[in-house]
C-alpha cells in the first residue's frame, strides 16, 4: 500500500505536500554558517545532534531571490544520498493522511516549480503541489552561454 502521510508546508507562498517517507524531521535552527563559494541555493551549514546539515533555500531553486534564514527558522530535514539537508520553509502547516490519489500537474507551472513538482494532490478543497525534496538539492547544471 502506498504511504499516504504528507507534510504540508508553504514554500515561496505555494502550498506543497511532501511525502513523509522523504522527511527525517522538522526542526528549528539558529543562524547558519555561510559557505564561501557555495552554489546560490545553499544558504549555509548548521549542526544538529552532532551531524552537519546543508541548508537549502528553495526560493533560489525555483528562480526567486534568496530568503535569508531567520533565527528560530523551522526547516524540513531530509536525507538525500546519505547526506543531511534542510529545506527552508515559509511555514510548516500540518502532517496528515491524504486519501486522494496523486494526479498529474494540471496547467503550466513556472519552470522552477516544474523542475521540483511530481504531481498534485487534493486536500480539504485545495490543490497542493507534491514535491520531492531531492529535486531542490540536485540542481541541473547551468550551461554557460
mmCIF file of N, CA and C in Angstrom:
data_model
loop_
_atom_site.group_PDB
_atom_site.id
_atom_site.type_symbol
_atom_site.label_atom_id
_atom_site.label_comp_id
_atom_site.label_asym_id
_atom_site.label_seq_id
_atom_site.Cartn_x
_atom_site.Cartn_y
_atom_site.Cartn_z
ATOM 1 N N UNK A 1 0.847 -1.195 0.000
ATOM 2 C CA UNK A 1 0.000 0.000 0.000
ATOM 3 C C UNK A 1 0.889 1.254 0.000
ATOM 4 N N UNK A 2 0.492 2.217 -0.771
ATOM 5 C CA UNK A 2 1.242 3.471 -0.876
ATOM 6 C C UNK A 2 1.071 4.274 0.417
ATOM 7 N N UNK A 3 2.177 4.811 0.929
ATOM 8 C CA UNK A 3 2.134 5.654 2.130
ATOM 9 C C UNK A 3 1.391 6.934 1.803
ATOM 10 N N UNK A 4 0.390 7.274 2.613
ATOM 11 C CA UNK A 4 -0.449 8.440 2.328
ATOM 12 C C UNK A 4 -0.224 9.581 3.314
ATOM 13 N N UNK A 5 0.875 9.515 4.070
ATOM 14 C CA UNK A 5 1.156 10.548 5.055
ATOM 15 C C UNK A 5 2.023 11.635 4.415
ATOM 16 N N UNK A 6 1.582 12.873 4.549
ATOM 17 C CA UNK A 6 2.276 14.005 3.922
ATOM 18 C C UNK A 6 2.546 15.101 4.946
ATOM 19 N N UNK A 7 3.617 15.843 4.694
ATOM 20 C CA UNK A 7 3.884 17.082 5.419
ATOM 21 C C UNK A 7 3.419 18.202 4.504
ATOM 22 N N UNK A 8 2.566 19.061 5.012
ATOM 23 C CA UNK A 8 2.100 20.205 4.225
ATOM 24 C C UNK A 8 2.854 21.438 4.699
ATOM 25 N N UNK A 9 3.471 22.127 3.753
ATOM 26 C CA UNK A 9 4.271 23.309 4.075
ATOM 27 C C UNK A 9 3.991 24.384 3.044
ATOM 28 N N UNK A 10 4.444 25.602 3.364
ATOM 29 C CA UNK A 10 4.359 26.696 2.401
ATOM 30 C C UNK A 10 5.788 27.078 2.043
ATOM 31 N N UNK A 11 6.087 27.008 0.758
ATOM 32 C CA UNK A 11 7.403 27.378 0.248
ATOM 33 C C UNK A 11 7.176 28.397 -0.849
ATOM 34 N N UNK A 12 7.782 29.561 -0.718
ATOM 35 C CA UNK A 12 7.629 30.639 -1.711
ATOM 36 C C UNK A 12 6.150 30.921 -1.982
ATOM 37 N N UNK A 13 5.390 31.025 -0.912
ATOM 38 C CA UNK A 13 3.945 31.319 -0.986
ATOM 39 C C UNK A 13 3.145 30.289 -1.761
ATOM 40 N N UNK A 14 3.663 29.081 -1.893
ATOM 41 C CA UNK A 14 2.936 27.997 -2.549
ATOM 42 C C UNK A 14 2.780 26.864 -1.547
ATOM 43 N N UNK A 15 1.548 26.341 -1.426
ATOM 44 C CA UNK A 15 1.328 25.214 -0.513
ATOM 45 C C UNK A 15 1.767 23.935 -1.214
ATOM 46 N N UNK A 16 2.630 23.190 -0.533
ATOM 47 C CA UNK A 16 3.169 21.964 -1.111
ATOM 48 C C UNK A 16 2.963 20.804 -0.144
ATOM 49 N N UNK A 17 2.972 19.595 -0.715
ATOM 50 C CA UNK A 17 2.889 18.368 0.074
ATOM 51 C C UNK A 17 4.152 17.562 -0.194
ATOM 52 N N UNK A 18 4.811 17.140 0.890
ATOM 53 C CA UNK A 18 5.997 16.296 0.767
ATOM 54 C C UNK A 18 5.660 14.940 1.366
ATOM 55 N N UNK A 19 5.968 13.881 0.643
ATOM 56 C CA UNK A 19 5.690 12.530 1.156
ATOM 57 C C UNK A 19 6.509 12.310 2.421
ATOM 58 N N UNK A 20 5.867 11.754 3.446
ATOM 59 C CA UNK A 20 6.528 11.620 4.749
ATOM 60 C C UNK A 20 7.780 10.755 4.682
ATOM 61 N N UNK A 21 7.816 9.766 3.789
ATOM 62 C CA UNK A 21 8.993 8.879 3.738
ATOM 63 C C UNK A 21 10.265 9.630 3.358
ATOM 64 N N UNK A 22 10.116 10.813 2.749
ATOM 65 C CA UNK A 22 11.278 11.600 2.327
ATOM 66 C C UNK A 22 11.812 12.471 3.464
ATOM 67 N N UNK A 23 11.058 12.550 4.573
ATOM 68 C CA UNK A 23 11.376 13.521 5.620
ATOM 69 C C UNK A 23 11.933 12.852 6.865
ATOM 70 N N UNK A 24 12.992 13.451 7.396
ATOM 71 C CA UNK A 24 13.607 12.964 8.615
ATOM 72 C C UNK A 24 12.929 13.609 9.827
ATOM 73 N N UNK A 25 12.828 14.953 9.822
ATOM 74 C CA UNK A 25 12.214 15.687 10.924
ATOM 75 C C UNK A 25 11.994 17.136 10.533
ATOM 76 N N UNK A 26 11.322 17.861 11.417
ATOM 77 C CA UNK A 26 11.189 19.313 11.280
ATOM 78 C C UNK A 26 11.817 19.907 12.531
ATOM 79 N N UNK A 27 12.775 20.809 12.344
ATOM 80 C CA UNK A 27 13.499 21.366 13.486
ATOM 81 C C UNK A 27 13.605 22.889 13.360
ATOM 82 N N UNK A 28 13.968 23.513 14.464
ATOM 83 C CA UNK A 28 14.236 24.949 14.489
ATOM 84 C C UNK A 28 15.748 25.133 14.466
ATOM 85 N N UNK A 29 16.217 26.051 13.617
ATOM 86 C CA UNK A 29 17.669 26.265 13.525
ATOM 87 C C UNK A 29 18.021 27.704 13.894
ATOM 88 N N UNK A 30 19.265 27.870 14.283
ATOM 89 C CA UNK A 30 19.802 29.206 14.515
ATOM 90 C C UNK A 30 20.315 29.767 13.191
ATOM 91 N N UNK A 31 21.171 30.737 13.273
ATOM 92 C CA UNK A 31 21.747 31.316 12.055
ATOM 93 C C UNK A 31 22.755 30.326 11.471
ATOM 94 N N UNK A 32 22.596 29.953 10.193
ATOM 95 C CA UNK A 32 23.533 29.004 9.605
ATOM 96 C C UNK A 32 24.902 29.644 9.354
ATOM 97 N N UNK A 33 25.914 28.804 9.261
ATOM 98 C CA UNK A 33 27.265 29.244 8.933
ATOM 99 C C UNK A 33 27.344 29.367 7.414
ATOM 100 N N UNK A 34 27.798 30.516 6.940
ATOM 101 C CA UNK A 34 27.911 30.706 5.492
ATOM 102 C C UNK A 34 29.014 29.828 4.919
ATOM 103 N N UNK A 35 28.818 29.429 3.671
ATOM 104 C CA UNK A 35 29.803 28.597 2.977
ATOM 105 C C UNK A 35 30.352 29.413 1.810
ATOM 106 N N UNK A 36 31.626 29.833 1.886
ATOM 107 C CA UNK A 36 32.197 30.613 0.784
ATOM 108 C C UNK A 36 32.160 29.830 -0.525
ATOM 109 N N UNK A 37 31.819 30.515 -1.597
ATOM 110 C CA UNK A 37 31.793 29.936 -2.948
ATOM 111 C C UNK A 37 30.793 28.800 -3.118
ATOM 112 N N UNK A 38 29.800 28.733 -2.233
ATOM 113 C CA UNK A 38 28.756 27.703 -2.374
ATOM 114 C C UNK A 38 27.814 28.086 -3.504
ATOM 115 N N UNK A 39 27.130 27.114 -4.093
ATOM 116 C CA UNK A 39 26.121 27.449 -5.100
ATOM 117 C C UNK A 39 25.053 28.358 -4.477
ATOM 118 N N UNK A 40 24.366 29.159 -5.278
ATOM 119 C CA UNK A 40 23.427 30.147 -4.725
ATOM 120 C C UNK A 40 22.284 29.551 -3.911
ATOM 121 N N UNK A 41 21.896 28.306 -4.154
ATOM 122 C CA UNK A 41 20.780 27.719 -3.407
ATOM 123 C C UNK A 41 21.205 27.159 -2.047
ATOM 124 N N UNK A 42 22.513 27.171 -1.754
ATOM 125 C CA UNK A 42 22.994 26.710 -0.445
ATOM 126 C C UNK A 42 23.044 27.911 0.494
ATOM 127 N N UNK A 43 22.176 27.903 1.513
ATOM 128 C CA UNK A 43 22.057 29.031 2.436
ATOM 129 C C UNK A 43 23.065 28.936 3.581
ATOM 130 N N UNK A 44 23.732 27.794 3.723
ATOM 131 C CA UNK A 44 24.727 27.649 4.775
ATOM 132 C C UNK A 44 24.719 26.249 5.362
ATOM 133 N N UNK A 45 25.442 26.100 6.471
ATOM 134 C CA UNK A 45 25.527 24.830 7.190
ATOM 135 C C UNK A 45 25.076 25.047 8.624
ATOM 136 N N UNK A 46 24.535 23.992 9.240
ATOM 137 C CA UNK A 46 24.246 24.053 10.671
ATOM 138 C C UNK A 46 24.407 22.659 11.258
ATOM 139 N N UNK A 47 24.676 22.617 12.546
ATOM 140 C CA UNK A 47 24.849 21.339 13.237
ATOM 141 C C UNK A 47 23.588 21.021 14.025
ATOM 142 N N UNK A 48 23.266 19.738 14.031
ATOM 143 C CA UNK A 48 22.098 19.272 14.780
ATOM 144 C C UNK A 48 22.395 17.849 15.234
ATOM 145 N N UNK A 49 22.287 17.601 16.527
ATOM 146 C CA UNK A 49 22.533 16.262 17.067
ATOM 147 C C UNK A 49 23.825 15.663 16.500
ATOM 148 N N UNK A 50 24.901 16.412 16.569
ATOM 149 C CA UNK A 50 26.253 16.024 16.145
ATOM 150 C C UNK A 50 26.369 15.647 14.668
ATOM 151 N N UNK A 51 25.446 16.155 13.858
ATOM 152 C CA UNK A 51 25.558 15.998 12.402
ATOM 153 C C UNK A 51 25.552 17.380 11.779
ATOM 154 N N UNK A 52 26.200 17.498 10.637
ATOM 155 C CA UNK A 52 26.198 18.764 9.905
ATOM 156 C C UNK A 52 25.208 18.648 8.746
ATOM 157 N N UNK A 53 24.373 19.669 8.610
ATOM 158 C CA UNK A 53 23.361 19.692 7.552
ATOM 159 C C UNK A 53 23.597 20.868 6.619
ATOM 160 N N UNK A 54 23.323 20.666 5.366
ATOM 161 C CA UNK A 54 23.402 21.729 4.375
ATOM 162 C C UNK A 54 22.010 22.349 4.265
ATOM 163 N N UNK A 55 21.937 23.653 4.473
ATOM 164 C CA UNK A 55 20.664 24.364 4.417
ATOM 165 C C UNK A 55 20.412 24.825 2.981
ATOM 166 N N UNK A 56 19.267 24.445 2.444
ATOM 167 C CA UNK A 56 18.905 24.741 1.062
ATOM 168 C C UNK A 56 17.798 25.795 1.048
ATOM 169 N N UNK A 57 17.957 26.810 0.211
ATOM 170 C CA UNK A 57 16.913 27.824 0.045
ATOM 171 C C UNK A 57 16.104 27.471 -1.205
ATOM 172 N N UNK A 58 14.890 26.920 -1.020
ATOM 173 C CA UNK A 58 14.093 26.515 -2.176
ATOM 174 C C UNK A 58 13.687 27.688 -3.067
ATOM 175 N N UNK A 59 13.644 28.893 -2.497
ATOM 176 C CA UNK A 59 13.278 30.060 -3.315
ATOM 177 C C UNK A 59 14.229 30.196 -4.503
ATOM 178 N N UNK A 60 15.538 30.022 -4.239
ATOM 179 C CA UNK A 60 16.551 30.152 -5.286
ATOM 180 C C UNK A 60 16.368 29.046 -6.332
ATOM 181 N N UNK A 61 16.052 27.841 -5.854
ATOM 182 C CA UNK A 61 15.885 26.699 -6.757
ATOM 183 C C UNK A 61 14.767 26.961 -7.762
ATOM 184 N N UNK A 62 13.689 27.587 -7.307
ATOM 185 C CA UNK A 62 12.565 27.810 -8.234
ATOM 186 C C UNK A 62 12.665 29.146 -8.966
ATOM 187 N N UNK A 63 13.798 29.829 -8.792
ATOM 188 C CA UNK A 63 14.037 31.025 -9.588
ATOM 189 C C UNK A 63 13.672 32.344 -8.940
ATOM 190 N N UNK A 64 13.498 32.350 -7.615
ATOM 191 C CA UNK A 64 13.176 33.588 -6.887
ATOM 192 C C UNK A 64 14.414 34.079 -6.143
ATOM 193 N N UNK A 65 14.394 35.340 -5.669
ATOM 194 C CA UNK A 65 15.527 35.836 -4.879
ATOM 195 C C UNK A 65 15.676 35.032 -3.588
ATOM 196 N N UNK A 66 16.896 34.934 -3.055
ATOM 197 C CA UNK A 66 17.104 34.187 -1.810
ATOM 198 C C UNK A 66 16.373 34.823 -0.635
ATOM 199 N N UNK A 67 16.002 33.989 0.314
ATOM 200 C CA UNK A 67 15.369 34.453 1.550
ATOM 201 C C UNK A 67 16.306 34.068 2.687
ATOM 202 N N UNK A 68 16.857 35.053 3.408
ATOM 203 C CA UNK A 68 17.801 34.706 4.485
ATOM 204 C C UNK A 68 17.104 33.931 5.601
ATOM 205 N N UNK A 69 17.835 32.996 6.188
ATOM 206 C CA UNK A 69 17.303 32.232 7.323
ATOM 207 C C UNK A 69 17.230 33.153 8.531
ATOM 208 N N UNK A 70 16.117 33.134 9.214
ATOM 209 C CA UNK A 70 15.947 33.935 10.423
ATOM 210 C C UNK A 70 16.233 33.054 11.635
ATOM 211 N N UNK A 71 16.685 33.646 12.757
ATOM 212 C CA UNK A 71 16.873 32.833 13.965
ATOM 213 C C UNK A 71 15.532 32.185 14.336
ATOM 214 N N UNK A 72 15.584 30.921 14.711
ATOM 215 C CA UNK A 72 14.350 30.234 15.074
ATOM 216 C C UNK A 72 13.560 29.747 13.874
ATOM 217 N N UNK A 73 14.170 29.782 12.710
ATOM 218 C CA UNK A 73 13.514 29.318 11.485
ATOM 219 C C UNK A 73 13.270 27.810 11.560
ATOM 220 N N UNK A 74 12.084 27.381 11.139
ATOM 221 C CA UNK A 74 11.809 25.946 11.077
ATOM 222 C C UNK A 74 12.202 25.435 9.698
ATOM 223 N N UNK A 75 12.835 24.283 9.692
ATOM 224 C CA UNK A 75 13.302 23.704 8.438
ATOM 225 C C UNK A 75 12.874 22.241 8.358
ATOM 226 N N UNK A 76 12.814 21.737 7.136
ATOM 227 C CA UNK A 76 12.439 20.349 6.886
ATOM 228 C C UNK A 76 13.724 19.570 6.633
ATOM 229 N N UNK A 77 14.042 18.652 7.532
ATOM 230 C CA UNK A 77 15.281 17.885 7.433
ATOM 231 C C UNK A 77 15.031 16.617 6.613
ATOM 232 N N UNK A 78 15.886 16.424 5.610
ATOM 233 C CA UNK A 78 15.764 15.266 4.719
ATOM 234 C C UNK A 78 17.142 14.648 4.516
ATOM 235 N N UNK A 79 17.152 13.375 4.179
ATOM 236 C CA UNK A 79 18.399 12.707 3.811
ATOM 237 C C UNK A 79 18.338 12.402 2.322
ATOM 238 N N UNK A 80 19.339 12.849 1.599
ATOM 239 C CA UNK A 80 19.433 12.564 0.167
ATOM 240 C C UNK A 80 20.839 12.039 -0.090
ATOM 241 N N UNK A 81 20.912 10.845 -0.662
ATOM 242 C CA UNK A 81 22.201 10.215 -0.961
ATOM 243 C C UNK A 81 23.116 10.214 0.270
ATOM 244 N N UNK A 82 22.570 9.808 1.412
ATOM 245 C CA UNK A 82 23.317 9.668 2.667
ATOM 246 C C UNK A 82 23.900 10.968 3.204
ATOM 247 N N UNK A 83 23.388 12.103 2.779
ATOM 248 C CA UNK A 83 23.815 13.373 3.350
ATOM 249 C C UNK A 83 22.588 14.083 3.912
ATOM 250 N N UNK A 84 22.787 14.825 4.996
ATOM 251 C CA UNK A 84 21.677 15.544 5.615
ATOM 252 C C UNK A 84 21.503 16.927 5.016
ATOM 253 N N UNK A 85 20.287 17.245 4.633
ATOM 254 C CA UNK A 85 19.941 18.555 4.103
ATOM 255 C C UNK A 85 18.746 19.083 4.875
ATOM 256 N N UNK A 86 18.554 20.397 4.807
ATOM 257 C CA UNK A 86 17.372 21.003 5.403
ATOM 258 C C UNK A 86 16.836 22.048 4.433
ATOM 259 N N UNK A 87 15.532 22.032 4.220
ATOM 260 C CA UNK A 87 14.888 22.996 3.328
ATOM 261 C C UNK A 87 14.257 24.097 4.160
ATOM 262 N N UNK A 88 14.570 25.332 3.822
ATOM 263 C CA UNK A 88 13.895 26.469 4.452
ATOM 264 C C UNK A 88 12.437 26.460 3.987
ATOM 265 N N UNK A 89 11.528 26.660 4.906
ATOM 266 C CA UNK A 89 10.110 26.728 4.540
ATOM 267 C C UNK A 89 9.520 28.006 5.122
ATOM 268 N N UNK A 90 8.593 28.621 4.385
ATOM 269 C CA UNK A 90 7.915 29.810 4.900
ATOM 270 C C UNK A 90 7.076 29.428 6.117
ATOM 271 N N UNK A 91 6.455 28.244 6.049
ATOM 272 C CA UNK A 91 5.613 27.773 7.149
ATOM 273 C C UNK A 91 5.464 26.263 7.048
ATOM 274 N N UNK A 92 5.380 25.623 8.206
ATOM 275 C CA UNK A 92 5.046 24.198 8.277
ATOM 276 C C UNK A 92 3.603 24.168 8.757
ATOM 277 N N UNK A 93 2.704 23.643 7.947
ATOM 278 C CA UNK A 93 1.286 23.725 8.295
ATOM 279 C C UNK A 93 0.760 22.506 9.034
ATOM 280 N N UNK A 94 1.103 21.304 8.552
ATOM 281 C CA UNK A 94 0.437 20.130 9.103
ATOM 282 C C UNK A 94 1.152 18.870 8.643
ATOM 283 N N UNK A 95 0.912 17.793 9.360
ATOM 284 C CA UNK A 95 1.261 16.456 8.903
ATOM 285 C C UNK A 95 -0.051 15.688 8.925
ATOM 286 N N UNK A 96 -0.422 15.109 7.794
ATOM 287 C CA UNK A 96 -1.732 14.464 7.755
ATOM 288 C C UNK A 96 -1.789 13.364 6.696
ATOM 289 N N UNK A 97 -2.760 12.477 6.885
ATOM 290 C CA UNK A 97 -3.034 11.453 5.880
ATOM 291 C C UNK A 97 -3.920 12.078 4.817
ATOM 292 N N UNK A 98 -3.582 11.847 3.560
ATOM 293 C CA UNK A 98 -4.406 12.334 2.460
ATOM 294 C C UNK A 98 -4.769 11.124 1.617
ATOM 295 N N UNK A 99 -6.059 10.824 1.567
ATOM 296 C CA UNK A 99 -6.524 9.633 0.850
ATOM 297 C C UNK A 99 -6.596 9.844 -0.656
ATOM 298 N N UNK A 100 -6.697 11.094 -1.088
ATOM 299 C CA UNK A 100 -6.840 11.373 -2.521
ATOM 300 C C UNK A 100 -5.619 10.849 -3.273
ATOM 301 N N UNK A 101 -5.817 10.431 -4.514
ATOM 302 C CA UNK A 101 -4.671 9.979 -5.307
ATOM 303 C C UNK A 101 -3.853 11.171 -5.804
ATOM 304 N N UNK A 102 -2.562 10.953 -5.986
ATOM 305 C CA UNK A 102 -1.738 11.977 -6.632
ATOM 306 C C UNK A 102 -2.083 11.970 -8.117
ATOM 307 N N UNK A 103 -2.176 13.162 -8.695
ATOM 308 C CA UNK A 103 -2.504 13.269 -10.111
ATOM 309 C C UNK A 103 -1.421 14.063 -10.833
ATOM 310 N N UNK A 104 -1.471 14.031 -12.145
ATOM 311 C CA UNK A 104 -0.508 14.821 -12.922
ATOM 312 C C UNK A 104 -0.803 16.295 -12.719
ATOM 313 N N UNK A 105 0.221 17.116 -12.862
ATOM 314 C CA UNK A 105 0.060 18.558 -12.691
ATOM 315 C C UNK A 105 -0.838 19.086 -13.808
ATOM 316 N N UNK A 106 -1.897 19.778 -13.397
ATOM 317 C CA UNK A 106 -2.803 20.382 -14.374
ATOM 318 C C UNK A 106 -2.335 21.807 -14.643
ATOM 319 N N UNK A 107 -2.274 22.176 -15.899
ATOM 320 C CA UNK A 107 -1.852 23.536 -16.231
ATOM 321 C C UNK A 107 -0.339 23.650 -16.263
ATOM 322 N N UNK A 108 0.116 24.858 -16.522
ATOM 323 C CA UNK A 108 1.553 25.102 -16.639
ATOM 324 C C UNK A 108 2.100 25.672 -15.341
ATOM 325 N N UNK A 109 3.268 25.202 -14.977
ATOM 326 C CA UNK A 109 3.953 25.724 -13.796
ATOM 327 C C UNK A 109 5.108 26.591 -14.261
ATOM 328 N N UNK A 110 5.529 27.500 -13.399
ATOM 329 C CA UNK A 110 6.764 28.229 -13.669
ATOM 330 C C UNK A 110 7.878 27.196 -13.792
ATOM 331 N N UNK A 111 8.891 27.454 -14.615
ATOM 332 C CA UNK A 111 9.935 26.453 -14.851
ATOM 333 C C UNK A 111 10.570 25.906 -13.579
ATOM 334 N N UNK A 112 10.802 26.765 -12.590
ATOM 335 C CA UNK A 112 11.399 26.294 -11.340
ATOM 336 C C UNK A 112 10.517 25.297 -10.623
ATOM 337 N N UNK A 113 9.221 25.564 -10.559
ATOM 338 C CA UNK A 113 8.293 24.629 -9.917
ATOM 339 C C UNK A 113 8.171 23.354 -10.736
ATOM 340 N N UNK A 114 8.193 23.484 -12.054
ATOM 341 C CA UNK A 114 8.073 22.305 -12.915
ATOM 342 C C UNK A 114 9.224 21.333 -12.650
ATOM 343 N N UNK A 115 10.384 21.869 -12.264
ATOM 344 C CA UNK A 115 11.544 21.022 -12.018
ATOM 345 C C UNK A 115 11.408 20.213 -10.727
ATOM 346 N N UNK A 116 10.705 20.730 -9.729
ATOM 347 C CA UNK A 116 10.632 20.048 -8.433
ATOM 348 C C UNK A 116 9.306 19.329 -8.182
ATOM 349 N N UNK A 117 8.271 19.658 -8.941
ATOM 350 C CA UNK A 117 6.944 19.078 -8.711
ATOM 351 C C UNK A 117 6.835 17.700 -9.352
ATOM 352 N N UNK A 118 6.180 16.798 -8.633
ATOM 353 C CA UNK A 118 5.960 15.450 -9.170
ATOM 354 C C UNK A 118 4.493 15.200 -9.442
ATOM 355 N N UNK A 119 3.624 16.087 -8.975
ATOM 356 C CA UNK A 119 2.203 15.894 -9.192
ATOM 357 C C UNK A 119 1.405 16.869 -8.345
ATOM 358 N N UNK A 120 0.105 16.599 -8.284
ATOM 359 C CA UNK A 120 -0.813 17.406 -7.478
ATOM 360 C C UNK A 120 -1.584 16.445 -6.580
ATOM 361 N N UNK A 121 -2.100 16.985 -5.479
ATOM 362 C CA UNK A 121 -2.987 16.192 -4.630
ATOM 363 C C UNK A 121 -4.027 17.133 -4.039
ATOM 364 N N UNK A 122 -5.266 16.653 -3.973
ATOM 365 C CA UNK A 122 -6.360 17.455 -3.406
ATOM 366 C C UNK A 122 -6.439 17.202 -1.909
ATOM 367 N N UNK A 123 -6.555 18.295 -1.146
ATOM 368 C CA UNK A 123 -6.680 18.168 0.307
ATOM 369 C C UNK A 123 -7.529 19.317 0.827
ATOM 370 N N UNK A 124 -8.636 18.981 1.471
ATOM 371 C CA UNK A 124 -9.548 19.968 2.061
ATOM 372 C C UNK A 124 -9.892 21.075 1.065
ATOM 373 N N UNK A 125 -10.229 20.668 -0.149
ATOM 374 C CA UNK A 125 -10.699 21.628 -1.153
ATOM 375 C C UNK A 125 -9.605 22.432 -1.831
ATOM 376 N N UNK A 126 -8.350 22.117 -1.564
ATOM 377 C CA UNK A 126 -7.255 22.853 -2.196
ATOM 378 C C UNK A 126 -6.361 21.879 -2.948
ATOM 379 N N UNK A 127 -5.767 22.363 -4.016
ATOM 380 C CA UNK A 127 -4.788 21.564 -4.753
ATOM 381 C C UNK A 127 -3.398 21.893 -4.226
ATOM 382 N N UNK A 128 -2.681 20.866 -3.820
ATOM 383 C CA UNK A 128 -1.319 21.043 -3.327
ATOM 384 C C UNK A 128 -0.358 20.452 -4.341
ATOM 385 N N UNK A 129 0.785 21.086 -4.484
ATOM 386 C CA UNK A 129 1.848 20.588 -5.347
ATOM 387 C C UNK A 129 2.621 19.529 -4.560
ATOM 388 N N UNK A 130 2.767 18.335 -5.118
ATOM 389 C CA UNK A 130 3.570 17.296 -4.474
ATOM 390 C C UNK A 130 5.002 17.483 -4.957
ATOM 391 N N UNK A 131 5.919 17.752 -4.012
ATOM 392 C CA UNK A 131 7.314 17.999 -4.382
ATOM 393 C C UNK A 131 8.224 16.972 -3.715
ATOM 394 N N UNK A 132 9.321 16.678 -4.390
ATOM 395 C CA UNK A 132 10.324 15.759 -3.864
ATOM 396 C C UNK A 132 11.506 16.603 -3.394
ATOM 397 N N UNK A 133 11.870 16.514 -2.095
ATOM 398 C CA UNK A 133 12.971 17.335 -1.590
ATOM 399 C C UNK A 133 14.273 17.149 -2.373
ATOM 400 N N UNK A 134 14.507 15.958 -2.903
ATOM 401 C CA UNK A 134 15.752 15.693 -3.635
ATOM 402 C C UNK A 134 15.895 16.624 -4.838
ATOM 403 N N UNK A 135 14.769 17.027 -5.431
ATOM 404 C CA UNK A 135 14.826 17.909 -6.602
ATOM 405 C C UNK A 135 15.313 19.318 -6.237
ATOM 406 N N UNK A 136 15.172 19.706 -4.971
ATOM 407 C CA UNK A 136 15.667 21.012 -4.537
ATOM 408 C C UNK A 136 17.187 20.981 -4.335
ATOM 409 N N UNK A 137 17.720 19.793 -4.125
ATOM 410 C CA UNK A 137 19.129 19.661 -3.759
ATOM 411 C C UNK A 137 20.010 19.465 -4.971
ATOM 412 N N UNK A 138 19.599 18.629 -5.881
ATOM 413 C CA UNK A 138 20.404 18.362 -7.087
ATOM 414 C C UNK A 138 19.881 19.236 -8.202
ATOM 415 N N UNK A 139 20.550 20.354 -8.391
ATOM 416 C CA UNK A 139 20.137 21.305 -9.420
ATOM 417 C C UNK A 139 20.717 20.906 -10.773
ATOM 418 N N UNK A 140 19.968 21.181 -11.845
ATOM 419 C CA UNK A 140 20.548 20.931 -13.148
ATOM 420 C C UNK A 140 21.727 21.875 -13.378
ATOM 421 N N UNK A 141 22.716 21.415 -14.071
ATOM 422 C CA UNK A 141 23.898 22.240 -14.333
ATOM 423 C C UNK A 141 23.533 23.308 -15.359
ATOM 424 N N UNK A 142 23.792 24.560 -15.008
ATOM 425 C CA UNK A 142 23.515 25.665 -15.936
ATOM 426 C C UNK A 142 24.624 25.711 -16.987
ATOM 427 N N UNK A 143 24.245 25.669 -18.234
ATOM 428 C CA UNK A 143 25.252 25.733 -19.306
ATOM 429 C C UNK A 143 25.672 27.189 -19.516
ATOM 430 N N UNK A 144 26.953 27.406 -19.656
ATOM 431 C CA UNK A 144 27.456 28.763 -19.905
ATOM 432 C C UNK A 144 27.043 29.200 -21.295
ATOM 433 N N UNK A 145 26.672 30.471 -21.425
ATOM 434 C CA UNK A 145 26.207 30.975 -22.722
ATOM 435 C C UNK A 145 27.392 31.191 -23.654
#
